[in-house]
Amino acid sequence: VRAGVALAVSPRLDRRTTLKDAFSMLLDADVQAGSVVDREDRLLGLLTVEMITRWFQADPARGAEADGAGPPPGAPDSARVEA
């Protein structure tokens, strides 16, 4: 993890957090990246506002489909918060 990407105030995201919820958490915390952690609070990776934005921009229909429910069934793994 590069210094400055994830701040101490960055939200910790469970790997099951929906992209919509993660995006909201990042904006609420006024940060660009959140830490994706497992049940034992071990770092799995980072999720950035840019990553979420690019994923939704790649297919505008995703915004409607993922309305609080995360990626639709059958979506590629890259659509999930998991790192």
PDB file of C-alpha atoms in Angstrom, residues 1-2 5 16 27 29 33 49 53 58 60-61 66 70 75:
ATOM      1  CA  VAL A   1       0.000   0.000   0.000  1.00  0.00           C
ATOM      2  CA  ARG A   2       1.487   3.318  -1.050  1.00  0.00           C
ATOM      3  CA  VAL A   5      -3.318   6.483  -0.983  1.00  0.00           C
ATOM      4  CA  ARG A  16     -18.989  -7.888   0.478  1.00  0.00           C
ATOM      5  CA  LEU A  27     -17.303  10.396  -0.560  1.00  0.00           C
ATOM      6  CA  ALA A  29     -15.057  10.390   4.365  1.00  0.00           C
ATOM      7  CA  ALA A  33      -9.353   5.224  -1.435  1.00  0.00           C
ATOM      8  CA  VAL A  49     -13.201   6.329  -6.329  1.00  0.00           C
ATOM      9  CA  THR A  53     -16.238   5.401 -11.500  1.00  0.00           C
ATOM     10  CA  ALA A  58     -17.843   1.163 -18.819  1.00  0.00           C
ATOM     11  CA  PRO A  60     -24.029   2.924 -17.772  1.00  0.00           C
ATOM     12  CA  ALA A  61     -26.710   0.271 -17.236  1.00  0.00           C
ATOM     13  CA  ALA A  66     -26.487  -2.273  -8.979  1.00  0.00           C
ATOM     14  CA  GLY A  70     -24.005  -4.884  -5.866  1.00  0.00           C
ATOM     15  CA  ALA A  75     -21.001 -10.169 -13.258  1.00  0.00           C
TER      16      ALA A  75
END
